[in-house]
PDB file of C-alpha atoms in Angstrom:
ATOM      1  CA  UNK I   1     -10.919  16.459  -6.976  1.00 88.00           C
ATOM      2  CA  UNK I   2      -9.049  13.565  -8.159  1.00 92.00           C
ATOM      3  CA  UNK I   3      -6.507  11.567  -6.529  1.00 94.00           C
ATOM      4  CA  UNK I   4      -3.044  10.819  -7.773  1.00 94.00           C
ATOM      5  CA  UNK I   5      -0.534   8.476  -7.038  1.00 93.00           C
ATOM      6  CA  UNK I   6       2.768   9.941  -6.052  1.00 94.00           C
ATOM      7  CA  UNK I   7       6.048   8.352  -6.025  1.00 94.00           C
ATOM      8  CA  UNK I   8       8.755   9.101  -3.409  1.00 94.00           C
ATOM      9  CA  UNK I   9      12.186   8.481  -2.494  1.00 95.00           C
ATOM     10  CA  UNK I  10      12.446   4.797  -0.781  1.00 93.00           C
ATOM     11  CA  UNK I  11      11.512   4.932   2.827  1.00 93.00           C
ATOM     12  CA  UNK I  12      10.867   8.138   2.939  1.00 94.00           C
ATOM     13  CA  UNK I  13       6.550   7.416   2.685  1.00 95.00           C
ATOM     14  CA  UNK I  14       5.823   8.650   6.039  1.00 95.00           C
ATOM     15  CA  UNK I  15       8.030  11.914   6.080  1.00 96.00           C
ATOM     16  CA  UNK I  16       6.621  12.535   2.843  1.00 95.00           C
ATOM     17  CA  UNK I  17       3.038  12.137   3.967  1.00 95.00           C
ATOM     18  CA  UNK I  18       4.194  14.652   7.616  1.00 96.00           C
ATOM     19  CA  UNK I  19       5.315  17.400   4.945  1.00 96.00           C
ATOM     20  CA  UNK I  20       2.514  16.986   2.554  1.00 95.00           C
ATOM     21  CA  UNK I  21       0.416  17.708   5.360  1.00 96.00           C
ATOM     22  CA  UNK I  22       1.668  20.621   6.721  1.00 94.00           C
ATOM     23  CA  UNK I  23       1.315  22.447   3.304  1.00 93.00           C
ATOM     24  CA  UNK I  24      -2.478  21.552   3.619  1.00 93.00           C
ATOM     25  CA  UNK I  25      -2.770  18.825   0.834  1.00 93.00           C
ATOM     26  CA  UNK I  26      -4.613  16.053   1.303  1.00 95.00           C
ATOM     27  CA  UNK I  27      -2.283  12.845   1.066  1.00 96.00           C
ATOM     28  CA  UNK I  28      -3.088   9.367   1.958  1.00 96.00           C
ATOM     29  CA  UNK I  29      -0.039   6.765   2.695  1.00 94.00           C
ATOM     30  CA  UNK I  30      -1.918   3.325   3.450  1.00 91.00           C
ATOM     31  CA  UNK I  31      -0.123   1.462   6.245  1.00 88.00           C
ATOM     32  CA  UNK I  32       0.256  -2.435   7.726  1.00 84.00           C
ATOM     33  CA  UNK I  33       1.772  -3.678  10.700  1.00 82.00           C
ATOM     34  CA  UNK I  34       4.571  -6.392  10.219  1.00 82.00           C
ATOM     35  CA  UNK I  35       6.358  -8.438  12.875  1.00 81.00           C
ATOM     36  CA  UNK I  36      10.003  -7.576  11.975  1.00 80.00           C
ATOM     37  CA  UNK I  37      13.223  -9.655  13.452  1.00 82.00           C
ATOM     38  CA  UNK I  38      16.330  -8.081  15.016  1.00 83.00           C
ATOM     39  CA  UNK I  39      18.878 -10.095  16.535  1.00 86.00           C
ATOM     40  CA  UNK I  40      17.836  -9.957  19.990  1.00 88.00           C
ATOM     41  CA  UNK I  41      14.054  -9.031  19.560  1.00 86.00           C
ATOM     42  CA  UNK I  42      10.808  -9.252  17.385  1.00 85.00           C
ATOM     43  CA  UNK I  43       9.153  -5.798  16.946  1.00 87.00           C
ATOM     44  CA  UNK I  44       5.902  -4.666  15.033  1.00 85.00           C
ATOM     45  CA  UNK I  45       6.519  -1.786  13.094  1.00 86.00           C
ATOM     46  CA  UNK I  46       4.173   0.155  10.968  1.00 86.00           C
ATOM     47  CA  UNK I  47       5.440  -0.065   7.282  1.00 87.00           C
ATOM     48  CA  UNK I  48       3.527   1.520   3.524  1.00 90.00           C
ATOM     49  CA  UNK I  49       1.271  -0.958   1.767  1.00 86.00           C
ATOM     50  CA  UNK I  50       2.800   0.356  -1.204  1.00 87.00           C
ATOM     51  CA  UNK I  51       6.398   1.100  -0.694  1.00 89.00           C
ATOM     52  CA  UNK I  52       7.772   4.458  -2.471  1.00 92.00           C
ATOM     53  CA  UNK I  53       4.053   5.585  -3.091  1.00 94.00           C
ATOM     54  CA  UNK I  54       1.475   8.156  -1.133  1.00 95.00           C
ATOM     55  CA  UNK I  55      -1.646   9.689  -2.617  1.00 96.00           C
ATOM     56  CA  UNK I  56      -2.700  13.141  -2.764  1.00 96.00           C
ATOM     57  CA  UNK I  57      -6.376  14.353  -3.673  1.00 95.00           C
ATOM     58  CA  UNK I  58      -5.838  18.130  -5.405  1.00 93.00           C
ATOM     59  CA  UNK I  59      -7.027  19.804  -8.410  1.00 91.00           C
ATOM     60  CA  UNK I  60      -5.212  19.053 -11.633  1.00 87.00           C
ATOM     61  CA  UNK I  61      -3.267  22.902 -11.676  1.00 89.00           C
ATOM     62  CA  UNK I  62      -2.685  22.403  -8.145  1.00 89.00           C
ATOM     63  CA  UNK I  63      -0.201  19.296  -8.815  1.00 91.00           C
ATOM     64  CA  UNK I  64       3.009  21.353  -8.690  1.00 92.00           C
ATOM     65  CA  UNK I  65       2.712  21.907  -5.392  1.00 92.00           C
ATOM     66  CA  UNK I  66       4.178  18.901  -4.214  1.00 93.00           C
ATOM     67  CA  UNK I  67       7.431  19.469  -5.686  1.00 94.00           C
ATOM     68  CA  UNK I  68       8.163  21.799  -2.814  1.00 92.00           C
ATOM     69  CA  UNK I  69       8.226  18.932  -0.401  1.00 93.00           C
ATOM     70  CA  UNK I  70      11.694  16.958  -0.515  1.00 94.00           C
ATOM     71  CA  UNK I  71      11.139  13.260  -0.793  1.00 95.00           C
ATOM     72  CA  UNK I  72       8.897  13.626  -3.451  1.00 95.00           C
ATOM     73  CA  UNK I  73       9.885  12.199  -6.685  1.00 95.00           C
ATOM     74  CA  UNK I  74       7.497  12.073  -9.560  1.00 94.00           C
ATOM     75  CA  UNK I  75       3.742  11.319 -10.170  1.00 94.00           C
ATOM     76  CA  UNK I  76       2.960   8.014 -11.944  1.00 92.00           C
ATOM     77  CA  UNK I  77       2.227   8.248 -15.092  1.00 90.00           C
ATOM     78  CA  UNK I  78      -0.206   5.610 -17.056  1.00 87.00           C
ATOM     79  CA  UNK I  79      -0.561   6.513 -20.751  1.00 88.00           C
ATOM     80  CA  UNK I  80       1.275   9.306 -20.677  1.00 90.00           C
ATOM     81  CA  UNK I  81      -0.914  11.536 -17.878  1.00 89.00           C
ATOM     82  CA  UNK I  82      -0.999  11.448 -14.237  1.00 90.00           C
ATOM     83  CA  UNK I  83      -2.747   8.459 -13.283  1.00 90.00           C
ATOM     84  CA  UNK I  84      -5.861   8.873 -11.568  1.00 91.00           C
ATOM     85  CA  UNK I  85      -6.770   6.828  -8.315  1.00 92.00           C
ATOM     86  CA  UNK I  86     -10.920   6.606  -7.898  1.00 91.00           C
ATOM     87  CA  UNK I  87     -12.118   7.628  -4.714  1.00 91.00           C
ATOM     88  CA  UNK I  88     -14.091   4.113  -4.518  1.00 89.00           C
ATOM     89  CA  UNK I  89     -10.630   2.431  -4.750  1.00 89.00           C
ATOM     90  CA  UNK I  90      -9.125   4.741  -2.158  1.00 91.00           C
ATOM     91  CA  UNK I  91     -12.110   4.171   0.463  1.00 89.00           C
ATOM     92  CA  UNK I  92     -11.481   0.191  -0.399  1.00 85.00           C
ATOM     93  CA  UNK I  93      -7.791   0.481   0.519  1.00 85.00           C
ATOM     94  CA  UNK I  94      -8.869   2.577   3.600  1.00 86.00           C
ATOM     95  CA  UNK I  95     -11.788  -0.545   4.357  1.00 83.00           C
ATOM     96  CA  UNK I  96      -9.515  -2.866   3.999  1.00 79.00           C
ATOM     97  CA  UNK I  97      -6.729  -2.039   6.393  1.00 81.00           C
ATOM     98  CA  UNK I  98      -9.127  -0.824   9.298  1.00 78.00           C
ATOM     99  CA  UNK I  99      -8.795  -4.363  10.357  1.00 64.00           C
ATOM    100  CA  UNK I 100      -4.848  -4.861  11.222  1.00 53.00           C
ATOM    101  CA  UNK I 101      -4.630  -8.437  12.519  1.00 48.00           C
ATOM    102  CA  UNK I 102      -4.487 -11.384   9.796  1.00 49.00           C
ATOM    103  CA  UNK I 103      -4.214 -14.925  11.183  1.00 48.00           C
ATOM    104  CA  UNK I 104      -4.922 -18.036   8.974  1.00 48.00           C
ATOM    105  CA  UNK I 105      -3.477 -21.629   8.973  1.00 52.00           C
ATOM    106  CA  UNK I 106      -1.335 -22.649   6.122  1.00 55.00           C
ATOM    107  CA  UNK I 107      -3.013 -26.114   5.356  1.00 60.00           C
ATOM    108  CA  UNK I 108      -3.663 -28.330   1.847  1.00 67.00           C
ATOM    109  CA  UNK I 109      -2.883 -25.171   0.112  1.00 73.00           C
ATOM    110  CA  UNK I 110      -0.363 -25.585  -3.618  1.00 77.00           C
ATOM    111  CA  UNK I 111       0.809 -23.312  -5.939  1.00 82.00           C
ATOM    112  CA  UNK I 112      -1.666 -22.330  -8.920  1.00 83.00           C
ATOM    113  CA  UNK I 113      -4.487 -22.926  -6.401  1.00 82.00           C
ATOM    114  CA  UNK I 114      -7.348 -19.778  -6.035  1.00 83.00           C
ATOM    115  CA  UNK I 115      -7.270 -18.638  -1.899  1.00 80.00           C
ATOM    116  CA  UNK I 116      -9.839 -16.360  -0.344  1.00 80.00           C
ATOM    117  CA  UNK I 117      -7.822 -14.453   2.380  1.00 77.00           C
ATOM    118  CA  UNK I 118     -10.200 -15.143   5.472  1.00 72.00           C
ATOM    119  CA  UNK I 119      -9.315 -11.894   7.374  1.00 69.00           C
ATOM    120  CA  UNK I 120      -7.760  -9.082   7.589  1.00 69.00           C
ATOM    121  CA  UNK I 121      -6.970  -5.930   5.224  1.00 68.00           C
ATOM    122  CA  UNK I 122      -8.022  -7.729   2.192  1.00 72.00           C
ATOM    123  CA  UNK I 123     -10.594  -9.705   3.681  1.00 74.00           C
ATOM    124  CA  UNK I 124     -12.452 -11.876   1.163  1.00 78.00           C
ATOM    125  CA  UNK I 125      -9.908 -11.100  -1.824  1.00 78.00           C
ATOM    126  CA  UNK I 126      -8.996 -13.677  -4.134  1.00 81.00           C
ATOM    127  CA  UNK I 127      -5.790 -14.755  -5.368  1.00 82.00           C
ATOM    128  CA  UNK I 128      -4.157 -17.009  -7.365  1.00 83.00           C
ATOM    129  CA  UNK I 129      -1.521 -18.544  -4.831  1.00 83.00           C
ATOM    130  CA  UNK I 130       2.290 -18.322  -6.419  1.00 83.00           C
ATOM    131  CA  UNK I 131       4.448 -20.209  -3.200  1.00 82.00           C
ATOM    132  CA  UNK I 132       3.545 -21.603  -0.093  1.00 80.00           C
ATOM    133  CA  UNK I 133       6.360 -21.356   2.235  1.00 76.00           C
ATOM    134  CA  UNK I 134       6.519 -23.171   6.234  1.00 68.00           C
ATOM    135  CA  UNK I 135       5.447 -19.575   7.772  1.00 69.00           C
ATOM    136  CA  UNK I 136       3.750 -17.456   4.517  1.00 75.00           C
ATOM    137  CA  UNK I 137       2.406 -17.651   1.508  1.00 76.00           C
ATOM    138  CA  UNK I 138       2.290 -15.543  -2.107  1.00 81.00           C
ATOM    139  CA  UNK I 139      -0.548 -14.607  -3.124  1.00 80.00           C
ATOM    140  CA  UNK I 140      -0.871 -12.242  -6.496  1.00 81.00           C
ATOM    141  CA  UNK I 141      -4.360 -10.418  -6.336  1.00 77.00           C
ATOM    142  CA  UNK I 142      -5.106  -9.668 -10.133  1.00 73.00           C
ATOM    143  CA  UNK I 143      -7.680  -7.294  -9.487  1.00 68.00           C
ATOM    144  CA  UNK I 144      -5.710  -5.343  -7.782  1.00 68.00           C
ATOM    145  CA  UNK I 145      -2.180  -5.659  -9.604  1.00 70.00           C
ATOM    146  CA  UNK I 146      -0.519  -6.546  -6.461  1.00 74.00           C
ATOM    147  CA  UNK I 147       1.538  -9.771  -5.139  1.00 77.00           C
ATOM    148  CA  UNK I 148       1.570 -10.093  -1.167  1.00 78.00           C
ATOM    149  CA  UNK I 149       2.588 -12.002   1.262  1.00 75.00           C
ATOM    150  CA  UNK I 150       0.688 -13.774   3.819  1.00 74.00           C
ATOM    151  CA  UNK I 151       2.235 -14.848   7.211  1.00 67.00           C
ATOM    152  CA  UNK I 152       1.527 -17.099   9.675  1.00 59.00           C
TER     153      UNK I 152
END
């Protein structure tokens, strides 16, 4: 069975993932812990890797049944059918965020340069840095089509 890439309603990745469940499809909504700032406090929070997006693993005439869950918007699309996720890809994702703790030291690192992230979820990734900030930096990660952010 394949997996797909499903696109929800904005925040709504986790509730979406609950309900998914429930109706016995398996759905995958990779997760990170950020340090987030209120006014009187710093909390981590668990927040989607991929904001608006979950995966489900079902058989091609199956798809429909996700529709029944609210939340649920649409299924991406690349050349005009469903895009398909490889399992390899979704064990990687899975790999890579086992670890949940990223620390590095923002040091004689400029824009353009190539940075191997040291540690973390995508431990020994490469990426073409885009700004280096006091606290973070950009990072784009061609391979995987994705820009992140690094903090300190």
């Amino acid at each position: 069975m394949p997996w797909y890439a499903l696109y929800t309603e904005p925040r709504q990745e986790k509730k979406v993932t609950a309900r998914l469940q429930r109706l016995n499809i398996e759905v995958y909504c990779p997760l990170i812990i950020q340090v987030r700032q209120w006014s009187d406090r710093k909390k981590k929070v668990e927040v989607p890797l991929l904001p608006s997006y979950v995966f489900v693993k079902m058989e091609n005439h199956n798809r429909e049944l996700v529709f029944q869950v609210s939340g649920v918007v649409r299924y991406l699309y690349w050349l005009g059918q469903p895009a398909i996720v490889k399992d390899s890809e979704i064990e990687q994702m899975q790999k890579w965020l086992q670890n949940k703790i990223t620390s590095f030291e923002i040091v004689g690192i400029e824009p353009g340069t190539l940075y191997e992230i040291p540690s973390g979820p995508f431990i020994g990734q490469k990426g073409i840095v885009e700004k280096v900030d006091k606290n973070q930096i950009t990072l784009v990660l061609e391979q995987l089509g994705v820009k992140i952010i690094l903090h300190k």
